Tab-separated table of C-alpha atoms in Angstrom:
chain	number	residue	atom	x	y	z
T	17	MET	CA	-54.402	49.989	70.182
T	18	SER	CA	-52.489	46.776	69.486
T	19	LYS	CA	-49.995	45.238	71.849
T	20	ALA	CA	-46.542	43.855	71.256
T	21	SER	CA	-46.529	41.154	68.596
T	22	PRO	CA	-46.542	37.645	70.117
T	23	ARG	CA	-43.478	35.505	69.388
T	24	SER	CA	-43.881	32.047	67.961
T	25	THR	CA	-44.011	29.262	70.538
T	26	ALA	CA	-45.151	26.229	68.520
T	27	VAL	CA	-42.610	25.069	65.938
T	28	ARG	CA	-43.939	24.065	62.519
T	29	ALA	CA	-43.041	20.721	60.964
T	30	VAL	CA	-39.260	20.595	60.501
T	31	ASP	CA	-37.845	19.362	57.205
T	32	PRO	CA	-36.460	15.888	58.111
T	33	THR	CA	-33.420	16.258	55.837
T	34	LEU	CA	-32.423	19.522	57.520
T	35	ALA	CA	-33.189	18.201	61.002
T	36	ALA	CA	-30.573	15.493	60.556
T	37	LEU	CA	-27.943	18.102	59.644
T	38	PHE	CA	-28.598	20.519	62.505
T	39	ASP	CA	-27.601	18.911	65.783
T	40	VAL	CA	-27.525	22.197	67.687
T	41	HIS	CA	-26.268	22.075	71.281
T	42	GLU	CA	-28.055	24.649	73.428
T	43	ALA	CA	-27.185	26.151	76.799
T	44	THR	CA	-27.969	29.226	78.870
T	45	LEU	CA	-25.382	30.590	81.295
T	46	PRO	CA	-26.420	31.818	84.766
T	47	ASN	CA	-25.997	35.428	83.540
T	48	GLY	CA	-28.608	34.835	80.830
T	49	LEU	CA	-26.338	34.411	77.794
T	50	LYS	CA	-27.854	31.921	75.356
T	51	VAL	CA	-25.372	29.679	73.547
T	52	ARG	CA	-25.999	27.691	70.350
T	53	LEU	CA	-23.241	25.353	69.093
T	54	LEU	CA	-23.235	23.492	65.776
T	55	ALA	CA	-20.303	21.308	64.717
T	56	ASN	CA	-19.235	21.001	61.072
T	57	HIS	CA	-15.888	19.289	60.488
T	58	GLN	CA	-15.661	19.678	56.716
T	59	ALA	CA	-12.945	22.344	57.055
T	60	PRO	CA	-10.918	23.728	60.009
T	61	VAL	CA	-12.817	27.024	60.155
T	62	VAL	CA	-15.396	28.572	62.499
T	63	SER	CA	-17.977	31.357	62.374
T	64	LEU	CA	-19.116	33.136	65.512
T	65	TYR	CA	-22.240	35.300	65.591
T	66	THR	CA	-23.392	37.471	68.477
T	67	PHE	CA	-27.022	38.543	68.183
T	68	PHE	CA	-28.054	41.399	70.453
T	69	GLN	CA	-31.835	41.873	70.611
T	70	VAL	CA	-31.616	45.607	70.028
T	71	GLY	CA	-32.208	47.793	66.998
T	72	SER	CA	-33.868	51.062	66.066
T	73	ARG	CA	-37.113	49.546	67.403
T	74	ASN	CA	-35.708	49.931	70.944
T	75	GLU	CA	-34.803	53.609	70.607
T	76	ARG	CA	-36.745	56.729	71.477
T	77	PRO	CA	-36.861	60.277	70.108
T	78	GLY	CA	-33.687	62.057	71.132
T	79	ILE	CA	-31.416	59.030	70.719
T	80	THR	CA	-32.525	57.634	67.347
T	81	GLY	CA	-29.587	56.005	65.606
T	82	ILE	CA	-27.825	55.005	68.828
T	83	SER	CA	-28.016	51.279	67.991
T	84	HIS	CA	-26.250	51.851	64.684
T	85	LEU	CA	-23.784	54.182	66.394
T	86	PHE	CA	-22.938	51.357	68.796
T	87	GLU	CA	-22.216	49.074	65.874
T	88	HIS	CA	-19.270	51.398	65.219
T	89	MET	CA	-18.386	51.964	68.880
T	90	MET	CA	-17.986	48.236	69.539
T	91	PHE	CA	-14.836	48.110	67.403
T	92	ASN	CA	-12.981	50.816	69.339
T	93	GLY	CA	-11.407	48.896	72.145
T	94	ALA	CA	-12.232	47.582	75.603
T	95	LYS	CA	-10.379	46.917	78.860
T	96	LYS	CA	-8.040	44.153	77.661
T	97	TYR	CA	-7.848	44.845	73.943
T	98	GLY	CA	-7.431	48.565	73.331
T	99	PRO	CA	-8.240	50.744	70.289
T	100	LYS	CA	-7.656	48.992	66.943
T	101	MET	CA	-6.565	45.828	68.757
T	102	PHE	CA	-9.722	43.865	67.922
T	103	ASP	CA	-9.193	43.816	64.163
T	104	LYS	CA	-5.405	43.497	64.438
T	105	THR	CA	-5.659	40.481	66.721
T	106	LEU	CA	-8.364	38.808	64.671
T	107	GLU	CA	-6.655	39.411	61.338
T	108	SER	CA	-3.313	38.173	62.666
T	109	ASN	CA	-5.123	34.894	63.353
T	110	GLY	CA	-6.427	34.716	59.793
T	111	GLY	CA	-9.849	36.038	60.703
T	112	ARG	CA	-12.221	38.773	59.617
T	113	SER	CA	-15.185	40.494	61.239
T	114	ASN	CA	-18.119	42.735	60.481
T	115	ALA	CA	-21.481	43.831	61.873
T	116	TYR	CA	-24.855	45.243	60.928
T	117	THR	CA	-27.791	46.951	62.603
T	118	SER	CA	-31.440	46.583	61.633
T	119	ASN	CA	-34.801	47.642	62.996
T	120	ASP	CA	-34.880	44.667	65.357
T	121	MET	CA	-31.344	43.487	66.086
T	122	THR	CA	-27.629	44.221	66.025
T	123	VAL	CA	-25.354	41.429	64.828
T	124	TYR	CA	-21.576	40.984	65.092
T	125	TYR	CA	-19.826	38.154	63.292
T	126	ASP	CA	-16.353	36.696	62.915
T	127	ASP	CA	-14.919	34.088	60.528
T	128	PHE	CA	-11.596	32.500	61.531
T	129	SER	CA	-9.503	29.348	61.650
T	130	ALA	CA	-10.570	26.790	64.237
T	131	ASP	CA	-7.353	27.077	66.248
T	132	ALA	CA	-8.137	30.764	66.973
T	133	LEU	CA	-11.438	30.006	68.738
T	134	GLU	CA	-10.243	30.786	72.250
T	135	THR	CA	-8.625	34.044	71.135
T	136	VAL	CA	-11.844	35.162	69.429
T	137	LEU	CA	-13.919	34.305	72.509
T	138	ASP	CA	-11.504	36.409	74.554
T	139	LEU	CA	-11.891	39.307	72.100
T	140	GLU	CA	-15.689	39.171	71.949
T	141	SER	CA	-16.224	38.719	75.681
T	142	ASP	CA	-13.862	41.622	76.405
T	143	ARG	CA	-16.001	44.113	74.505
T	144	MET	CA	-19.240	42.724	75.937
T	145	ARG	CA	-17.830	43.043	79.450
T	146	SER	CA	-15.970	46.343	79.334
T	147	LEU	CA	-16.363	48.360	76.145
T	148	ARG	CA	-14.353	51.569	76.105
T	149	ILE	CA	-16.871	54.428	75.856
T	150	SER	CA	-14.832	57.624	75.868
T	151	GLN	CA	-15.841	61.080	74.725
T	152	GLU	CA	-13.048	60.933	72.153
T	153	THR	CA	-14.378	57.684	70.667
T	154	LEU	CA	-17.945	58.972	70.656
T	155	THR	CA	-16.930	62.177	68.886
T	156	SER	CA	-14.948	60.256	66.269
T	157	GLU	CA	-17.607	57.650	65.510
T	158	ARG	CA	-20.366	60.266	65.545
T	159	GLN	CA	-18.625	62.036	62.651
T	160	VAL	CA	-18.313	58.756	60.756
T	161	VAL	CA	-22.027	57.997	61.150
T	162	MET	CA	-23.060	61.544	60.225
T	163	GLU	CA	-21.051	61.291	57.009
T	164	GLU	CA	-22.585	57.884	56.320
T	165	ARG	CA	-26.016	59.434	56.703
T	166	ARG	CA	-25.145	62.281	54.316
T	167	VAL	CA	-23.991	59.798	51.672
T	168	ARG	CA	-26.682	57.119	52.028
T	169	VAL	CA	-29.722	59.208	52.908
T	170	ASP	CA	-29.374	62.935	52.390
T	171	ASN	CA	-27.707	62.588	48.984
T	172	GLU	CA	-29.117	59.296	47.739
T	173	ILE	CA	-32.574	59.243	46.185
T	174	PRO	CA	-33.718	55.771	47.390
T	175	GLY	CA	-32.501	56.541	50.927
T	176	MET	CA	-34.255	59.886	50.943
T	177	MET	CA	-37.510	58.381	49.695
T	178	ASP	CA	-37.340	55.434	52.082
T	179	GLU	CA	-36.965	57.803	55.031
T	180	GLU	CA	-39.993	59.791	53.866
T	181	LEU	CA	-41.996	56.597	53.383
T	182	GLY	CA	-41.283	55.459	56.942
T	183	THR	CA	-42.961	58.555	58.329
T	184	LEU	CA	-46.044	57.816	56.229
T	185	VAL	CA	-46.411	54.111	56.979
T	186	TYR	CA	-45.847	54.492	60.728
T	187	LYS	CA	-47.405	57.134	62.947
T	188	ALA	CA	-46.605	55.750	66.408
T	189	HIS	CA	-44.213	52.791	66.078
T	190	ALA	CA	-40.431	53.122	66.339
T	191	TYR	CA	-40.134	51.761	62.790
T	192	ARG	CA	-41.067	55.334	61.870
T	193	TRP	CA	-37.489	56.578	62.058
T	194	PRO	CA	-34.558	55.256	60.001
T	195	VAL	CA	-32.067	52.789	61.466
T	196	ILE	CA	-29.289	55.342	60.984
T	197	GLY	CA	-31.306	57.883	63.016
T	198	TRP	CA	-32.188	61.539	62.576
T	199	MET	CA	-29.185	63.830	62.081
T	200	ALA	CA	-29.954	66.070	65.076
T	201	ASP	CA	-30.210	63.035	67.362
T	202	ILE	CA	-26.896	61.626	66.127
T	203	GLU	CA	-25.288	65.012	66.809
T	204	ASN	CA	-26.616	65.162	70.367
T	205	ILE	CA	-26.277	61.608	71.731
T	206	THR	CA	-24.212	61.886	74.906
T	207	ARG	CA	-21.625	59.643	76.522
T	208	GLU	CA	-24.095	59.060	79.366
T	209	ASP	CA	-26.736	57.932	76.826
T	210	CYS	CA	-24.205	55.453	75.436
T	211	GLN	CA	-23.224	54.088	78.830
T	212	GLU	CA	-26.850	53.481	79.821
T	213	TYR	CA	-27.640	51.906	76.457
T	214	PHE	CA	-24.620	49.601	76.686
T	215	ARG	CA	-25.487	48.395	80.200
T	216	THR	CA	-29.051	47.590	79.145
T	217	TYR	CA	-28.831	46.187	75.633
T	218	TYR	CA	-25.302	44.784	75.290
T	219	ALA	CA	-25.522	42.619	78.378
T	220	PRO	CA	-25.339	38.804	78.200
T	221	ASN	CA	-29.004	38.393	79.097
T	222	ASN	CA	-29.894	40.258	75.875
T	223	ALA	CA	-27.608	38.228	73.617
T	224	VAL	CA	-27.443	34.898	71.804
T	225	LEU	CA	-24.088	33.401	70.782
T	226	TYR	CA	-23.962	31.139	67.712
T	227	ILE	CA	-20.729	29.216	67.075
T	228	VAL	CA	-20.689	27.052	63.939
T	229	GLY	CA	-17.834	25.071	62.428
T	230	ASP	CA	-14.957	22.787	63.349
T	231	ILE	CA	-15.628	22.695	67.090
T	232	ASP	CA	-16.109	20.208	69.909
T	233	PRO	CA	-19.394	21.421	71.465
T	234	LYS	CA	-18.496	20.259	74.990
T	235	LYS	CA	-15.063	21.913	74.986
T	236	THR	CA	-16.426	25.025	73.281
T	237	LEU	CA	-19.148	25.459	75.908
T	238	ALA	CA	-16.477	25.210	78.614
T	239	LEU	CA	-14.550	28.013	76.890
T	240	VAL	CA	-17.681	30.137	76.603
T	241	ARG	CA	-18.300	29.700	80.346
T	242	LYS	CA	-14.674	30.647	81.031
T	243	TYR	CA	-14.760	33.882	79.050
T	244	TYR	CA	-18.378	34.989	79.376
T	245	GLY	CA	-19.546	33.433	82.632
T	246	ASN	CA	-18.510	36.287	84.919
T	247	ILE	CA	-20.002	39.105	82.815
T	248	PRO	CA	-22.807	40.563	84.949
T	249	ARG	CA	-26.408	40.605	83.789
T	250	GLY	CA	-27.911	43.909	82.753
T	251	PRO	CA	-31.341	45.285	83.593
T	252	THR	CA	-34.234	43.707	81.732
T	253	PRO	CA	-34.879	45.786	78.589
T	254	ALA	CA	-38.271	47.483	78.458
T	255	PRO	CA	-40.741	45.760	76.119
T	256	VAL	CA	-41.613	47.575	72.902
T	257	LEU	CA	-45.299	48.386	72.614
T	258	ASN	CA	-46.813	48.205	69.160
T	259	ALA	CA	-49.133	51.185	69.468
T	260	GLU	CA	-49.481	51.708	65.720
T	261	PRO	CA	-53.083	52.636	64.853
T	262	GLU	CA	-54.962	51.055	61.983
T	263	GLN	CA	-54.381	52.740	58.633
T	264	LYS	CA	-57.675	53.971	57.206
T	265	GLY	CA	-56.673	55.276	53.823
T	266	GLU	CA	-53.908	55.928	51.332
T	267	ARG	CA	-51.142	58.323	52.409
T	268	ARG	CA	-48.960	60.369	50.044
T	269	ALA	CA	-45.889	62.561	50.019
T	270	VAL	CA	-43.797	64.286	47.352
T	271	VAL	CA	-40.022	64.701	47.383
T	272	ARG	CA	-38.367	67.278	45.146
T	273	HIS	CA	-34.670	66.780	44.494
T	274	PRO	CA	-32.213	67.194	41.613
T	275	ALA	CA	-32.577	64.064	39.472
T	276	GLN	CA	-32.725	63.029	35.829
T	277	SER	CA	-35.989	61.138	36.138
T	278	PRO	CA	-38.889	60.560	38.549
T	279	SER	CA	-39.167	57.611	40.942
T	280	VAL	CA	-41.979	56.077	42.929
T	281	MET	CA	-41.738	54.221	46.240
T	282	ILE	CA	-44.827	52.459	47.589
T	283	GLY	CA	-45.223	50.761	50.941
T	284	PHE	CA	-48.077	48.467	51.931
T	285	ARG	CA	-48.575	47.695	55.615
T	286	GLY	CA	-47.571	44.048	56.065
T	287	PRO	CA	-47.692	41.414	58.838
T	288	ALA	CA	-45.202	40.526	61.583
T	289	ALA	CA	-42.570	37.833	60.998
T	290	SER	CA	-44.451	35.393	63.239
T	291	ASP	CA	-47.579	35.602	61.050
T	292	GLU	CA	-47.831	32.787	58.488
T	293	ASP	CA	-48.896	35.351	55.889
T	294	THR	CA	-45.268	36.481	55.993
T	295	LEU	CA	-44.124	33.224	54.399
T	296	VAL	CA	-46.807	33.390	51.712
T	297	LEU	CA	-45.623	36.928	50.958
T	298	ASP	CA	-42.128	35.492	50.481
T	299	VAL	CA	-43.599	33.434	47.641
T	300	VAL	CA	-45.450	36.482	46.294
T	301	GLN	CA	-42.204	38.465	46.273
T	302	TYR	CA	-40.487	35.823	44.154
T	303	VAL	CA	-43.445	35.607	41.760
T	304	LEU	CA	-43.474	39.373	41.234
T	305	THR	CA	-39.809	40.371	41.037
T	306	LYS	CA	-37.413	37.403	41.223
T	307	GLY	CA	-35.604	37.211	37.897
T	308	GLU	CA	-35.955	38.802	34.484
T	309	GLY	CA	-39.039	36.720	33.716
T	310	SER	CA	-40.920	37.647	36.889
T	311	ARG	CA	-44.318	39.301	36.538
T	312	LEU	CA	-43.501	42.917	37.274
T	313	VAL	CA	-40.127	42.969	35.562
T	314	LYS	CA	-41.564	41.405	32.417
T	315	SER	CA	-44.695	43.572	32.373
T	316	LEU	CA	-43.471	46.998	33.528
T	317	VAL	CA	-39.875	46.968	32.276
T	318	TYR	CA	-39.909	44.854	29.101
T	319	ASP	CA	-43.445	44.641	27.734
T	320	GLN	CA	-44.905	48.059	28.582
T	321	LYS	CA	-41.525	49.827	28.958
T	322	ALA	CA	-43.049	51.930	31.723
T	323	ALA	CA	-40.152	51.636	34.192
T	324	VAL	CA	-36.386	51.291	34.006
T	325	SER	CA	-36.409	48.945	36.987
T	326	VAL	CA	-38.828	47.597	39.569
T	327	MET	CA	-37.862	46.233	42.964
T	328	LEU	CA	-39.836	44.614	45.779
T	329	ASP	CA	-38.347	44.439	49.275
T	330	TRP	CA	-40.227	42.306	51.776
T	331	SER	CA	-38.117	41.947	54.937
T	332	TRP	CA	-39.266	40.206	58.093
T	333	ARG	CA	-39.676	42.269	61.271
T	334	ILE	CA	-40.757	41.497	64.835
T	335	ASP	CA	-43.724	43.852	64.515
T	336	PRO	CA	-45.741	44.393	61.308
T	337	GLY	CA	-43.381	45.484	58.543
T	338	THR	CA	-43.617	47.100	55.116
T	339	ILE	CA	-43.985	45.536	51.672
T	340	LEU	CA	-41.943	48.025	49.670
T	341	PHE	CA	-41.953	48.642	45.924
T	342	TYR	CA	-39.428	50.947	44.263
T	343	LEU	CA	-39.764	51.937	40.618
T	344	GLU	CA	-37.179	53.946	38.694
T	345	LEU	CA	-38.855	55.656	35.733
T	346	LYS	CA	-37.792	57.144	32.425
T	347	PRO	CA	-37.220	60.918	32.290
T	348	ASP	CA	-40.470	61.574	30.416
T	349	SER	CA	-42.606	59.113	32.428
T	350	ASP	CA	-45.798	60.080	34.205
T	351	PRO	CA	-45.526	58.598	37.738
T	352	ALA	CA	-49.326	58.401	38.110
T	353	LYS	CA	-49.646	56.279	34.974
T	354	VAL	CA	-46.865	53.919	36.047
T	355	GLU	CA	-48.470	53.591	39.478
T	356	ALA	CA	-51.741	52.625	37.811
T	357	LEU	CA	-49.969	49.919	35.819
T	358	LEU	CA	-48.422	48.491	38.987
T	359	TYR	CA	-51.735	48.470	40.829
T	360	ALA	CA	-53.373	46.740	37.872
T	361	GLU	CA	-50.803	43.936	38.131
T	362	LEU	CA	-51.344	43.595	41.883
T	363	GLU	CA	-55.129	43.526	41.422
T	364	LYS	CA	-54.715	40.875	38.727
T	365	LEU	CA	-52.673	38.757	41.135
T	366	ALA	CA	-55.361	39.071	43.799
T	367	ARG	CA	-58.131	38.321	41.305
T	368	GLU	CA	-56.617	35.570	39.148
T	369	GLY	CA	-53.757	34.238	41.233
T	370	VAL	CA	-50.680	32.603	39.715
T	371	THR	CA	-50.092	29.898	37.150
T	372	ASP	CA	-48.741	26.525	38.237
T	373	LYS	CA	-45.486	27.306	36.446
T	374	GLU	CA	-45.042	30.658	38.207
T	375	LEU	CA	-45.799	29.153	41.592
T	376	GLN	CA	-43.407	26.244	41.147
T	377	LYS	CA	-40.642	28.541	39.904
T	378	ALA	CA	-41.020	30.798	42.959
T	379	LYS	CA	-40.940	27.791	45.296
T	380	ASN	CA	-37.840	26.372	43.594
T	381	ASN	CA	-35.987	29.685	43.877
T	382	LEU	CA	-37.012	30.166	47.500
T	383	ARG	CA	-35.848	26.673	48.429
T	384	ALA	CA	-32.563	27.127	46.557
T	385	ASP	CA	-31.826	30.465	48.253
T	386	HIS	CA	-32.740	29.067	51.667
T	387	LEU	CA	-30.560	25.969	51.308
T	388	ARG	CA	-27.722	27.982	49.770
T	389	GLU	CA	-27.497	30.103	52.919
T	390	LEU	CA	-27.486	26.987	55.098
T	391	SER	CA	-24.579	25.485	53.145
T	392	THR	CA	-21.824	27.487	54.923
T	393	ASN	CA	-20.832	27.982	58.547
T	394	SER	CA	-21.438	31.703	58.353
T	395	GLY	CA	-24.753	31.249	56.581
T	396	ARG	CA	-25.937	28.749	59.180
T	397	GLY	CA	-24.975	30.952	62.110
T	398	HIS	CA	-26.654	33.957	60.560
T	399	ALA	CA	-29.799	32.165	59.429
T	400	LEU	CA	-30.461	30.305	62.677
T	401	GLY	CA	-29.804	33.386	64.787
T	402	HIS	CA	-32.071	35.421	62.521
T	403	TYR	CA	-34.889	32.910	62.931
T	404	GLU	CA	-34.502	32.848	66.695
T	405	ALA	CA	-34.484	36.646	66.932
T	406	LEU	CA	-37.588	37.117	64.789
T	407	LEU	CA	-39.555	33.907	65.324
T	408	GLY	CA	-38.515	32.918	68.838
T	409	ASP	CA	-36.895	29.578	67.919
T	410	TRP	CA	-34.141	28.683	65.451
T	411	ARG	CA	-35.985	25.457	64.575
T	412	GLU	CA	-38.609	27.526	62.784
T	413	GLY	CA	-36.120	28.065	59.971
T	414	LEU	CA	-35.865	24.343	59.349
T	415	SER	CA	-39.592	24.234	58.621
T	416	LEU	CA	-39.444	26.764	55.778
T	417	PRO	CA	-38.818	24.364	52.853
T	418	THR	CA	-41.847	22.291	53.851
T	419	PHE	CA	-44.034	25.363	54.335
T	420	TYR	CA	-43.044	26.970	51.042
T	421	ALA	CA	-43.584	23.680	49.183
T	422	ASN	CA	-47.172	23.547	50.452
T	423	VAL	CA	-48.189	27.145	49.604
T	424	THR	CA	-51.171	27.094	47.250
T	425	ALA	CA	-52.340	29.427	44.503
T	426	GLU	CA	-55.396	30.208	46.629
T	427	GLN	CA	-53.174	31.359	49.505
T	428	VAL	CA	-51.295	33.644	47.119
T	429	LYS	CA	-54.553	35.181	45.896
T	430	ALA	CA	-55.865	35.681	49.433
T	431	VAL	CA	-52.669	37.308	50.698
T	432	ALA	CA	-52.424	39.594	47.650
T	433	ALA	CA	-56.030	40.711	48.099
T	434	LYS	CA	-55.477	41.372	51.796
T	435	TYR	CA	-52.171	43.241	51.768
T	436	PHE	CA	-52.303	45.098	48.446
T	437	ALA	CA	-55.564	46.844	49.328
T	438	PRO	CA	-55.449	50.604	48.501
T	439	GLU	CA	-56.177	51.636	52.092
T	440	ARG	CA	-52.977	49.887	53.247
T	441	ARG	CA	-50.622	51.788	50.967
T	442	SER	CA	-48.408	54.840	51.325
T	443	VAL	CA	-46.773	56.483	48.311
T	444	VAL	CA	-43.741	58.732	47.917
T	445	THR	CA	-43.110	60.270	44.502
T	446	LEU	CA	-39.838	61.899	43.526
T	447	HIS	CA	-40.315	64.847	41.167
T	448	PRO	CA	-37.026	66.122	39.714
T	449	GLU	CA	-36.464	69.750	40.600
T	450	ALA	CA	-36.862	72.229	37.775
T	451	GLY	CA	-33.575	72.683	35.990
T	452	ALA	CA	-32.089	69.416	37.267
T	453	GLU	CA	-31.749	67.980	33.756
T	454	GLU	CA	-30.023	71.105	32.459
T	455	ALA	CA	-27.683	71.117	35.451
T	456	GLY	CA	-26.793	67.502	34.732
T	457	ASP	CA	-26.118	68.282	31.072
T	458	GLU	CA	-23.867	71.213	32.006
T	459	ALA	CA	-21.920	69.039	34.443
T	460	ALA	CA	-21.457	66.360	31.754
T	461	GLU	CA	-20.180	68.963	29.244
T	462	ALA	CA	-17.750	70.383	31.789
């Protein structure tokens, strides 16, 4: 049985060019709230990100989906700013907001003009301090989330297959269930569940505040202390144990659903974000599927015409994640044959590695995407907070260009051989239900 994944403590070599651009002012309030401030005076605008270290990973059977439900609940008013007041107040100050929930974190962000900073801090601290959790709000948002689940999972082929794949890849870990949660759990989450969850996970000691833009760090920190300083700490969240057993062989499942053509989704057990193999896999992902000339797109879609599309999703997670392939096939395709073609390409990568041209192209694209995100206030706030949440220190993100530049062809071969081994994979195949094609034709004629 493995324990919780260790977080990074030693920071890799930081890119000197980026280091000069990121003069981040750090502070921690007595209530545990971590504050990260980064000035950028190119335009009179600011982005504010609140990272709560809570996602589906922190849930348990019976309340799966509660983190995502809270993403909705947090916009429904608090003690000072009532229902619908958050968006109205922010938008009247030229701002906009949004949020997202993942396996490992929940993130709220606002973009606004610099002169609205104090108003936005008042808004955000109000809902952290005293969110309105009424039965009426819970009932309303529950219906919204249930409909979202019906649309994105129950009636969408990739969502349906991804949910099935999660139950294959993970037997014990909380990554087993979808971020949106199981329908029965969503239906039965209580107001008391929500109140307990809010006190524990939406407290200042479980949050990091990133403020990036046209700010004076000293004055901004004083404002943060004014608005957040008296919010009480919450109980220390329970650690998440990674009790996932070792996978000892391929796992398979079949989904039958009305569709015009078959699909295949394959997940290989990957490493945790803090593992350096994760960064080499970033390079592998770009080699295999970044762009029309990438290996798998060129081979499976254009040369062999075996698939309509091929996608690789490799997303960092605190605990070991999933390297996910999704292939949409032609109506008359044999999924087993297409699978074999994919595995042959992965085996070739592990056996022969990459060409110098492929490797350099992947590195160039990775560097460009990384620097592109760091070019805006919002991108900087999101990226640095993301690195801190998953790697333990925002400085780790500034080391990525140097690390990627030094990845070798031998590292690519070794990582491909390790993670694309057959015993690490789980496969979900969608077989169109009998009569689905005829039903589609009849609908088109009607």
